[in-house]
Coordinates of C-alpha atoms and ligand atoms in Angstrom, one line a residue:
M1 CA 0.8 26.2 -3.1
Q2 CA -1.2 27.1 -6.2
G3 CA -5.0 27.0 -6.1
F4 CA -6.9 23.9 -7.4
D5 CA -10.1 22.3 -8.5
F6 CA -10.5 18.9 -6.9
I7 CA -13.1 16.6 -8.6
L8 CA -14.0 13.4 -6.9
F9 CA -15.6 10.5 -8.8
G10 CA -17.3 8.1 -6.3
A11 CA -18.0 10.8 -3.7
T12 CA -20.7 8.8 -2.0
G13 CA -18.5 5.6 -1.7
D14 CA -17.0 4.1 1.4
L15 CA -13.4 5.3 0.7
A16 CA -14.6 8.9 0.1
M17 CA -16.5 9.0 3.3
R18 CA -13.9 7.2 5.5
K19 CA -10.7 8.6 4.1
I20 CA -10.8 11.2 1.3
F21 CA -13.2 13.8 2.8
P22 CA -11.7 13.5 6.3
S23 CA -8.2 14.0 4.8
L24 CA -9.3 17.0 2.9
Y25 CA -10.9 18.4 6.0
Q26 CA -7.7 17.7 8.0
A27 CA -5.6 19.5 5.3
Y28 CA -7.9 22.4 5.6
I29 CA -7.6 22.5 9.4
D30 CA -3.8 22.1 9.2
G31 CA -3.8 25.1 6.8
F32 CA -2.2 23.1 4.0
L33 CA -5.2 23.2 1.6
P34 CA -4.8 26.1 -0.8
S35 CA -8.0 28.0 -1.7
G36 CA -9.8 26.0 -4.3
R37 CA -13.0 24.2 -5.1
I38 CA -14.1 20.6 -4.3
I39 CA -16.6 19.1 -6.7
A40 CA -18.1 15.9 -5.5
T41 CA -19.7 13.6 -8.1
S42 CA -21.4 10.3 -8.2
R43 CA -24.5 8.8 -9.8
S44 CA -26.8 9.6 -6.9
A45 CA -29.3 12.3 -7.7
F46 CA -28.4 14.7 -4.9
N47 CA -28.3 18.5 -5.0
T48 CA -25.4 20.1 -3.1
A49 CA -27.3 20.6 0.1
Q50 CA -28.5 17.0 0.2
F51 CA -25.0 15.8 -0.5
I52 CA -23.5 17.9 2.3
E53 CA -26.1 16.4 4.6
E54 CA -25.1 12.8 3.5
L55 CA -21.4 13.7 3.9
S56 CA -21.9 15.1 7.3
S57 CA -23.7 12.0 8.5
K58 CA -21.3 9.5 7.0
S59 CA -17.9 11.2 7.0
K60 CA -17.7 13.3 10.2
I61 CA -17.6 10.2 12.4
H62 CA -14.3 9.3 10.9
I63 CA -12.7 12.6 11.9
K64 CA -11.0 12.8 15.3
N65 CA -12.0 16.0 17.1
C66 CA -14.0 17.5 14.3
I67 CA -15.0 21.1 15.1
D68 CA -18.5 21.8 13.9
K69 CA -17.8 25.4 12.9
K70 CA -14.7 24.4 10.9
W71 CA -16.6 21.5 9.2
E72 CA -19.2 24.0 8.1
E73 CA -16.6 26.3 6.7
F74 CA -14.9 23.4 5.0
T75 CA -18.1 22.1 3.4
C76 CA -19.0 25.5 2.1
G77 CA -16.2 24.9 -0.5
I78 CA -17.9 21.7 -1.7
S79 CA -20.5 21.4 -4.5
Y80 CA -22.1 18.4 -5.9
L81 CA -22.8 17.2 -9.4
S82 CA -24.5 14.0 -10.4
I83 CA -22.6 12.2 -13.1
N84 CA -23.2 9.0 -15.0
L85 CA -19.7 8.0 -16.1
N86 CA -21.1 6.6 -19.4
D87 CA -22.9 9.8 -20.3
E88 CA -21.0 12.4 -22.4
K89 CA -23.5 15.1 -21.6
D90 CA -22.7 14.9 -17.9
F91 CA -19.1 15.6 -18.7
N92 CA -20.1 18.7 -20.5
A93 CA -21.8 19.8 -17.4
L94 CA -18.7 19.1 -15.4
K95 CA -16.5 21.1 -17.8
E96 CA -19.0 24.0 -17.6
K97 CA -18.9 24.0 -13.9
I98 CA -15.1 24.0 -13.8
G99 CA -14.9 26.8 -16.4
N100 CA -11.9 27.7 -18.4
K101 CA -9.8 29.5 -15.9
S102 CA -8.6 26.7 -13.7
Q103 CA -4.8 26.0 -13.9
N104 CA -4.7 23.1 -11.6
I105 CA -7.3 20.4 -11.8
V106 CA -7.1 17.2 -9.8
I107 CA -9.5 14.4 -10.6
Y108 CA -9.7 11.6 -8.1
F109 CA -11.1 8.2 -9.4
S110 CA -12.4 6.6 -6.3
I111 CA -14.4 4.2 -8.4
S112 CA -14.0 0.6 -9.6
P113 CA -11.2 0.3 -12.2
E114 CA -13.6 -1.0 -14.8
F115 CA -14.9 2.5 -15.1
F116 CA -11.5 4.2 -15.4
M117 CA -11.3 3.9 -19.2
Q118 CA -14.7 5.2 -20.0
A119 CA -14.3 8.1 -17.5
C120 CA -10.9 9.1 -19.1
K121 CA -12.4 8.9 -22.6
N122 CA -15.3 11.2 -21.6
L123 CA -13.1 13.6 -19.8
A124 CA -10.9 13.9 -22.8
L125 CA -13.9 14.5 -25.0
V126 CA -14.6 17.7 -23.1
G127 CA -11.0 18.7 -23.0
L128 CA -10.4 17.7 -19.3
N129 CA -7.1 16.0 -20.2
Q130 CA -5.1 19.2 -20.9
A131 CA -1.7 19.5 -19.3
E132 CA -3.1 21.2 -16.2
V133 CA -5.3 18.2 -15.4
K134 CA -4.0 15.4 -13.1
I135 CA -5.8 12.1 -12.3
I136 CA -5.5 10.1 -9.2
L137 CA -6.2 6.4 -9.6
E138 CA -7.2 4.2 -6.7
K139 CA -5.9 0.6 -6.4
P140 CA -6.4 -2.2 -7.4
L141 CA -5.1 -1.4 -10.9
G142 CA -6.1 -4.6 -12.6
M143 CA -6.4 -8.2 -11.5
D144 CA -3.2 -9.4 -13.3
L145 CA -0.6 -8.2 -15.6
R146 CA -2.8 -8.2 -18.7
S147 CA -5.7 -6.2 -17.2
C148 CA -3.2 -3.8 -15.6
Q149 CA -1.6 -3.2 -19.0
T150 CA -4.9 -2.8 -20.7
I151 CA -5.9 -0.1 -18.2
N152 CA -2.5 1.7 -18.4
N153 CA -2.5 1.6 -22.2
E154 CA -6.1 2.9 -22.5
I155 CA -5.5 5.7 -20.1
A156 CA -2.2 6.6 -21.9
K157 CA -4.3 7.4 -25.0
Y158 CA -5.7 10.4 -23.1
Y159 CA -3.2 11.3 -20.3
D160 CA 0.6 11.6 -20.3
E161 CA 2.3 9.6 -17.5
K162 CA 3.2 12.9 -15.9
Q163 CA -0.5 13.5 -15.3
I164 CA -1.2 10.1 -13.7
Y165 CA -1.0 9.6 -10.0
R166 CA -1.5 5.9 -9.1
I167 CA -2.1 5.8 -5.4
D168 CA -0.6 3.2 -2.9
H169 CA -1.5 4.6 0.5
Y170 CA 1.4 2.8 2.1
L171 CA 3.7 5.2 0.3
G172 CA 2.0 8.1 2.1
K173 CA 2.7 6.6 5.6
E174 CA 5.2 8.6 7.6
S175 CA 7.0 5.4 8.7
I176 CA 7.4 4.3 5.1
Q177 CA 8.6 7.6 3.9
N178 CA 11.2 7.5 6.6
L179 CA 12.7 4.4 5.1
L180 CA 14.2 6.5 2.4
I181 CA 15.6 9.0 4.8
L182 CA 16.9 6.3 7.1
R183 CA 18.8 4.7 4.2
A184 CA 19.9 7.8 2.4
F185 CA 21.2 9.8 5.3
N186 CA 22.8 7.3 7.7
P187 CA 26.2 6.2 6.3
V188 CA 26.5 3.7 9.2
F189 CA 23.6 1.7 7.6
A190 CA 24.5 2.4 4.0
S191 CA 27.8 0.6 4.4
L192 CA 26.2 -2.4 6.0
W193 CA 23.2 -2.6 3.6
N194 CA 24.3 -5.6 1.5
R195 CA 24.8 -9.3 1.3
E196 CA 28.1 -9.1 3.0
Y197 CA 26.6 -8.0 6.3
I198 CA 22.9 -9.0 6.0
S199 CA 21.8 -12.6 6.3
Y200 CA 18.0 -12.2 5.7
I201 CA 15.2 -9.7 5.8
E202 CA 11.6 -10.1 7.0
I203 CA 8.6 -8.0 6.0
S204 CA 5.4 -8.7 7.9
V205 CA 2.0 -7.0 7.7
F206 CA -0.6 -8.5 10.0
E207 CA -4.1 -7.4 10.6
T208 CA -6.5 -8.5 13.3
L209 CA -9.4 -7.4 11.0
G210 CA -11.1 -10.0 8.9
V211 CA -12.8 -9.2 5.6
E212 CA -15.5 -7.1 7.4
S213 CA -18.2 -5.9 5.0
R214 CA -15.9 -6.3 1.9
G215 CA -16.5 -10.0 1.4
E216 CA -17.5 -9.8 -2.2
F217 CA -14.5 -7.7 -3.2
Y218 CA -12.1 -9.6 -1.0
D219 CA -13.2 -13.0 -2.3
N220 CA -12.3 -12.0 -5.8
T221 CA -9.1 -10.5 -4.7
G222 CA -7.3 -12.3 -2.0
A223 CA -4.2 -11.3 0.0
L224 CA -1.7 -11.7 -2.8
R225 CA -3.4 -9.1 -5.0
D226 CA -4.7 -7.0 -2.1
M227 CA -1.4 -6.6 -0.1
V228 CA 1.6 -8.3 -1.7
Q229 CA 1.4 -7.0 -5.3
N230 CA 1.3 -3.4 -4.2
H231 CA 2.0 -2.5 -0.5
I232 CA 4.5 -5.2 0.3
L233 CA 6.5 -5.2 -2.9
Q234 CA 6.7 -1.4 -2.6
I235 CA 8.1 -1.8 0.9
L236 CA 10.6 -4.4 -0.4
A237 CA 11.6 -2.1 -3.2
L238 CA 12.3 0.8 -0.7
V239 CA 14.3 -1.5 1.6
A240 CA 16.5 -3.0 -1.2
M241 CA 16.7 -0.5 -4.0
K242 CA 19.9 1.5 -4.7
I243 CA 19.5 4.9 -3.1
P244 CA 19.6 7.4 -6.0
S245 CA 21.9 10.4 -5.7
N246 CA 18.9 12.6 -6.3
L247 CA 15.8 12.1 -4.2
D248 CA 13.4 13.5 -6.8
A249 CA 10.3 11.7 -7.9
E250 CA 11.7 10.4 -11.1
S251 CA 14.9 9.0 -9.5
I252 CA 13.0 7.3 -6.7
R253 CA 10.5 5.7 -9.0
R254 CA 13.2 4.5 -11.3
A255 CA 15.2 3.1 -8.4
K256 CA 12.2 1.1 -7.2
L257 CA 11.5 -0.1 -10.7
E258 CA 15.0 -1.3 -11.3
L259 CA 14.9 -3.2 -8.0
L260 CA 11.5 -4.8 -8.8
K261 CA 12.9 -6.0 -12.1
T262 CA 15.5 -8.1 -10.2
L263 CA 12.9 -10.2 -8.3
K264 CA 13.7 -13.8 -9.2
P265 CA 10.9 -15.1 -11.3
L266 CA 8.9 -17.9 -9.8
D267 CA 8.0 -21.1 -11.6
D268 CA 5.8 -23.9 -10.3
E269 CA 8.7 -25.7 -8.6
N270 CA 9.7 -22.5 -6.9
I271 CA 6.1 -21.7 -5.9
A272 CA 5.6 -25.2 -4.4
K273 CA 8.7 -24.6 -2.2
N274 CA 8.6 -20.9 -1.5
V275 CA 5.1 -19.7 -1.5
I276 CA 2.5 -20.5 1.2
R277 CA -1.2 -19.6 0.9
A278 CA -3.7 -20.1 3.7
Q279 CA -7.2 -19.2 4.8
Y280 CA -8.4 -18.6 8.4
I281 CA -10.8 -21.1 10.0
K282 CA -13.1 -20.7 12.9
S283 CA -11.4 -20.3 16.3
G284 CA -12.9 -19.2 19.6
N285 CA -15.4 -16.4 18.9
F286 CA -14.0 -15.7 15.4
K287 CA -15.9 -17.1 12.4
G288 CA -14.0 -19.0 9.7
Y289 CA -13.5 -17.2 6.4
L290 CA -15.9 -19.4 4.6
T291 CA -18.8 -18.3 6.8
E292 CA -18.1 -14.6 6.5
D293 CA -20.7 -12.6 4.5
N294 CA -20.6 -12.8 0.7
I295 CA -17.9 -15.5 0.4
K296 CA -18.4 -18.1 -2.2
E297 CA -19.0 -21.7 -1.1
N298 CA -15.8 -23.6 -0.9
S299 CA -13.9 -20.4 -1.8
Q300 CA -10.2 -21.0 -2.3
T301 CA -9.3 -17.3 -1.7
E302 CA -6.2 -16.9 0.4
T303 CA -6.3 -14.6 3.5
F304 CA -2.7 -15.3 4.3
V305 CA 0.4 -15.3 2.1
G306 CA 4.0 -16.2 3.0
I307 CA 6.8 -16.0 0.4
K308 CA 10.5 -16.5 0.3
A309 CA 11.5 -14.0 -2.4
E310 CA 15.0 -13.6 -3.9
L311 CA 16.6 -10.9 -5.9
L312 CA 18.9 -11.3 -8.9
D313 CA 21.0 -8.4 -7.8
D314 CA 24.6 -8.7 -6.9
N315 CA 24.1 -6.7 -3.8
W316 CA 21.5 -9.2 -2.5
K317 CA 22.6 -12.5 -3.9
D318 CA 21.7 -15.3 -1.5
V319 CA 19.9 -12.9 0.9
P320 CA 16.3 -14.2 1.2
F321 CA 13.4 -11.8 1.8
Y322 CA 10.7 -13.5 3.7
I323 CA 7.4 -11.7 3.4
R324 CA 4.0 -12.6 5.0
T325 CA 0.7 -10.9 5.4
G326 CA -2.6 -12.1 6.7
K327 CA -6.1 -11.1 7.9
R328 CA -7.6 -12.2 11.3
M329 CA -4.2 -12.5 12.8
A330 CA -3.3 -12.4 16.5
D331 CA -2.1 -8.8 16.3
S332 CA -2.1 -5.8 13.9
F333 CA 1.4 -4.6 13.0
A334 CA 3.7 -4.0 10.1
Q335 CA 7.4 -4.4 10.5
I336 CA 10.7 -4.9 8.6
V337 CA 13.4 -6.9 10.4
I338 CA 17.0 -6.7 9.0
H339 CA 19.1 -9.6 10.4
F340 CA 22.7 -8.8 10.3
K341 CA 25.3 -11.6 9.9
S342 CA 27.4 -12.6 12.8
K343 CA 31.1 -13.3 12.7
E344 CA 31.9 -17.1 12.3
S345 CA 33.4 -17.1 15.8
L346 CA 30.2 -15.4 17.3
K347 CA 27.7 -17.6 15.5
S348 CA 24.6 -17.0 17.5
H349 CA 25.1 -13.3 18.2
C350 CA 23.5 -11.4 15.5
N351 CA 22.2 -7.9 15.6
K352 CA 18.7 -7.0 14.3
L353 CA 17.4 -3.7 13.1
I354 CA 13.7 -3.7 13.7
I355 CA 11.8 -1.1 11.8
C356 CA 8.2 -1.0 13.1
L357 CA 6.0 0.7 10.6
Q358 CA 2.7 0.4 12.5
P359 CA 1.0 0.7 14.9
D360 CA 4.1 2.4 16.2
N361 CA 6.6 4.3 14.1
Q362 CA 9.6 3.0 15.9
I363 CA 13.1 1.8 15.1
S364 CA 15.1 -0.5 17.4
L365 CA 18.5 -1.9 17.1
N366 CA 19.0 -5.1 19.0
L367 CA 22.4 -5.1 20.7
N368 CA 24.2 -7.5 23.0
V369 CA 25.4 -5.8 26.2
K370 CA 27.1 -6.8 29.4
K371 CA 24.8 -8.0 32.2
N372 CA 25.1 -5.9 35.3
G373 CA 27.3 -7.3 38.0
K374 CA 30.5 -9.3 38.5
T375 CA 30.1 -11.2 35.3
M376 CA 31.1 -11.1 31.7
E377 CA 27.9 -12.6 30.6
Y378 CA 25.8 -10.6 28.2
E379 CA 22.2 -10.1 27.3
E380 CA 20.1 -8.6 24.4
K381 CA 18.8 -5.1 24.8
D382 CA 17.1 -2.8 22.4
L383 CA 18.3 0.7 21.5
I384 CA 14.9 2.2 20.8
L385 CA 14.0 5.3 18.8
N386 CA 10.4 6.2 19.1
L387 CA 9.2 8.4 16.3
N388 CA 5.5 8.4 17.2
N389 CA 3.9 11.8 17.1
A390 CA 0.3 12.6 17.7
S391 CA 0.2 15.0 14.8
I392 CA 1.5 12.6 12.2
M393 CA 0.0 13.3 8.8
Q394 CA -2.3 10.6 7.5
P395 CA -1.4 9.0 4.2
Y396 CA -4.4 10.3 2.2
E397 CA -3.9 13.8 3.4
R398 CA -0.3 13.8 2.4
L399 CA -0.9 12.1 -1.0
I400 CA -3.8 14.4 -2.0
L401 CA -1.6 17.4 -1.2
D402 CA 1.2 15.9 -3.1
A403 CA -1.0 15.5 -6.2
I404 CA -2.3 19.0 -5.9
E405 CA 1.3 20.2 -5.8
G406 CA 2.3 17.9 -8.7
N407 CA 4.7 15.8 -6.7
Q408 CA 4.7 12.2 -8.1
A409 CA 7.4 10.8 -5.7
S410 CA 4.9 8.8 -3.6
F411 CA 2.8 7.5 -6.5
N412 CA 3.5 4.4 -8.7
H413 CA 4.8 4.6 -12.2
K414 CA 2.9 2.3 -14.5
E415 CA 6.0 0.1 -15.1
E416 CA 6.4 -0.5 -11.3
L417 CA 3.0 -2.0 -11.2
E418 CA 3.4 -4.0 -14.3
V419 CA 6.7 -5.5 -13.2
A420 CA 5.1 -6.3 -9.8
W421 CA 2.2 -8.0 -11.6
A422 CA 4.6 -9.9 -13.9
W423 CA 6.2 -11.4 -10.7
V424 CA 2.8 -12.2 -9.1
D425 CA 1.1 -13.6 -12.2
P426 CA 2.7 -17.1 -12.1
I427 CA 1.6 -17.5 -8.5
L428 CA -2.0 -16.6 -9.4
E429 CA -1.9 -19.0 -12.3
N430 CA -0.5 -21.8 -10.1
W431 CA -3.3 -21.3 -7.6
K432 CA -6.0 -21.1 -10.2
E433 CA -5.0 -24.5 -11.4
R434 CA -4.8 -25.7 -7.7
K435 CA -1.2 -26.9 -8.2
T436 CA -0.3 -26.1 -4.6
P437 CA -2.4 -26.6 -1.4
L438 CA -4.4 -24.0 0.4
Y439 CA -3.5 -24.4 4.1
S440 CA -5.5 -23.1 7.0
Y441 CA -4.8 -21.3 10.3
P442 CA -7.0 -20.5 13.3
A443 CA -8.5 -17.1 13.2
G444 CA -6.6 -14.9 15.8
S445 CA -3.3 -16.8 15.4
L446 CA 0.1 -16.1 14.0
G447 CA -0.7 -17.9 10.7
P448 CA -0.3 -21.4 9.3
K449 CA 2.5 -23.6 10.6
E450 CA 3.8 -23.8 7.1
S451 CA 4.9 -20.2 7.2
F452 CA 7.1 -21.0 10.2
E453 CA 8.5 -24.0 8.3
L454 CA 9.2 -21.8 5.3
I455 CA 11.8 -19.8 7.2
K456 CA 12.9 -22.5 9.6
R457 CA 14.0 -24.7 6.7
D458 CA 16.8 -22.2 6.0
G459 CA 17.9 -22.1 9.6
Y460 CA 16.1 -18.8 10.4
E461 CA 13.1 -17.7 12.3
W462 CA 10.5 -14.9 12.3
H463 CA 11.3 -12.2 14.8
S464 CA 8.8 -12.6 17.6
F465 CA 7.1 -9.5 18.9
Ligands
BG6_501 C1 -5.8 -1.9 1.7 C2 -6.4 -3.3 1.6 O1 -5.1 -1.5 0.5 O2 -4.9 -1.8 2.8 C3 -7.1 -3.7 2.9 O3 -7.3 -3.3 0.5 C4 -6.1 -3.5 4.0 O4 -7.5 -5.0 2.8 C5 -5.5 -2.2 4.1 O5 -6.9 -3.7 5.2 C6 -4.4 -2.0 5.1 O6 -4.1 -0.7 5.3 P1 -3.5 -0.2 6.6 O7 -3.2 1.3 6.3 O8 -4.7 -0.3 7.6 O9 -2.4 -1.0 7.0

């Protein structure tokens, strides 16, 4: 892999300390990080030694089995520069520090999107937008379609789409990358992967965590923007898209985009029927959402979303996709369940393919087999493929290395995000005008009863775990 300069905006922030530096360290330990320089920047007036001290106190705790000597070696390659993103002069200093020889510059924006445009403008002023420069943008990219388009259009004034890496860390997860392989290289599934053989598909992402210390951010965001617009729609796209004959970045991104474009638009009538929003309330030792820190009084922000989505795609006509995600749930897991149709004569004997994305990376095929003994009765058993591996690469490590290498396959094209926002926008609008109720669910439960009714109404049920 070619050398690099990695510049991090927002180097003292929470994400940098929890994920970005630990991932860079891990890449270094794994021997994947080519020789290069890391330039940490933020507004704080540190010198390099002070920054490394801060980094060691806040970041090392997030690294499993950190080896002090290796950490020291790793941090020797880090220098610090204080930058005010609004100040042109500071960008001259950055340019000077990088020099003119670098052929591979990766700039990671771990900052709030409201600063993206100014930072891009100032980087361009000092020439840090040449072809050898790549920028990584953290989510959320906008609050709705309009703000996302504004950011994309402004950034496009300075950077070509080929230089822009919009991160969705779910796309860096081993289990999610495996979806592509599972679908592309198993003809047995490929031939069954359509409306003729599949009755419905579930995608669930549950977290036991509440909003923790992110109350202010979360209260302005909510589960629909935080999880559905990006992570869950990306999973849905990977599950339902046509597998391109070439698995290169452009073909994968185009296939996801084409699929997302087929999401059936939602109007108010549809939203009233097919979209559930809810908020957790106090239960047992858990606080209710409204009494968490930094939450507005009487906040209407949803911590749970359930949706019945449909695709206007011949392959998926009449196949509902039920999606749900929530905070403060009974358990933490993410899973996709493909429910295969049964023959008319065997009405209740369906097979399920359960793709567990986390905490375990596991695939199971639910089969009916004969019960032991002198009987012709049968029972359900799972054929289980356990793909867990202690050395699984973490998403940020993989994605940072991909960006350094110039591989955009696991990053979002701007159109993917815009199409996803276009689908989500009417729901946001509907909720803003309070046209549909905000339901509640006890903290630590499986979500509101309405999410069970959503699926039961069609004669189906959520796979229980
Ligand atoms: C982030 C959301 O994008 O994903 C968080 O902002 C959420 O609210 C997190 O907790 C979930 O990621 P993971 O990898 O823990 O499933």
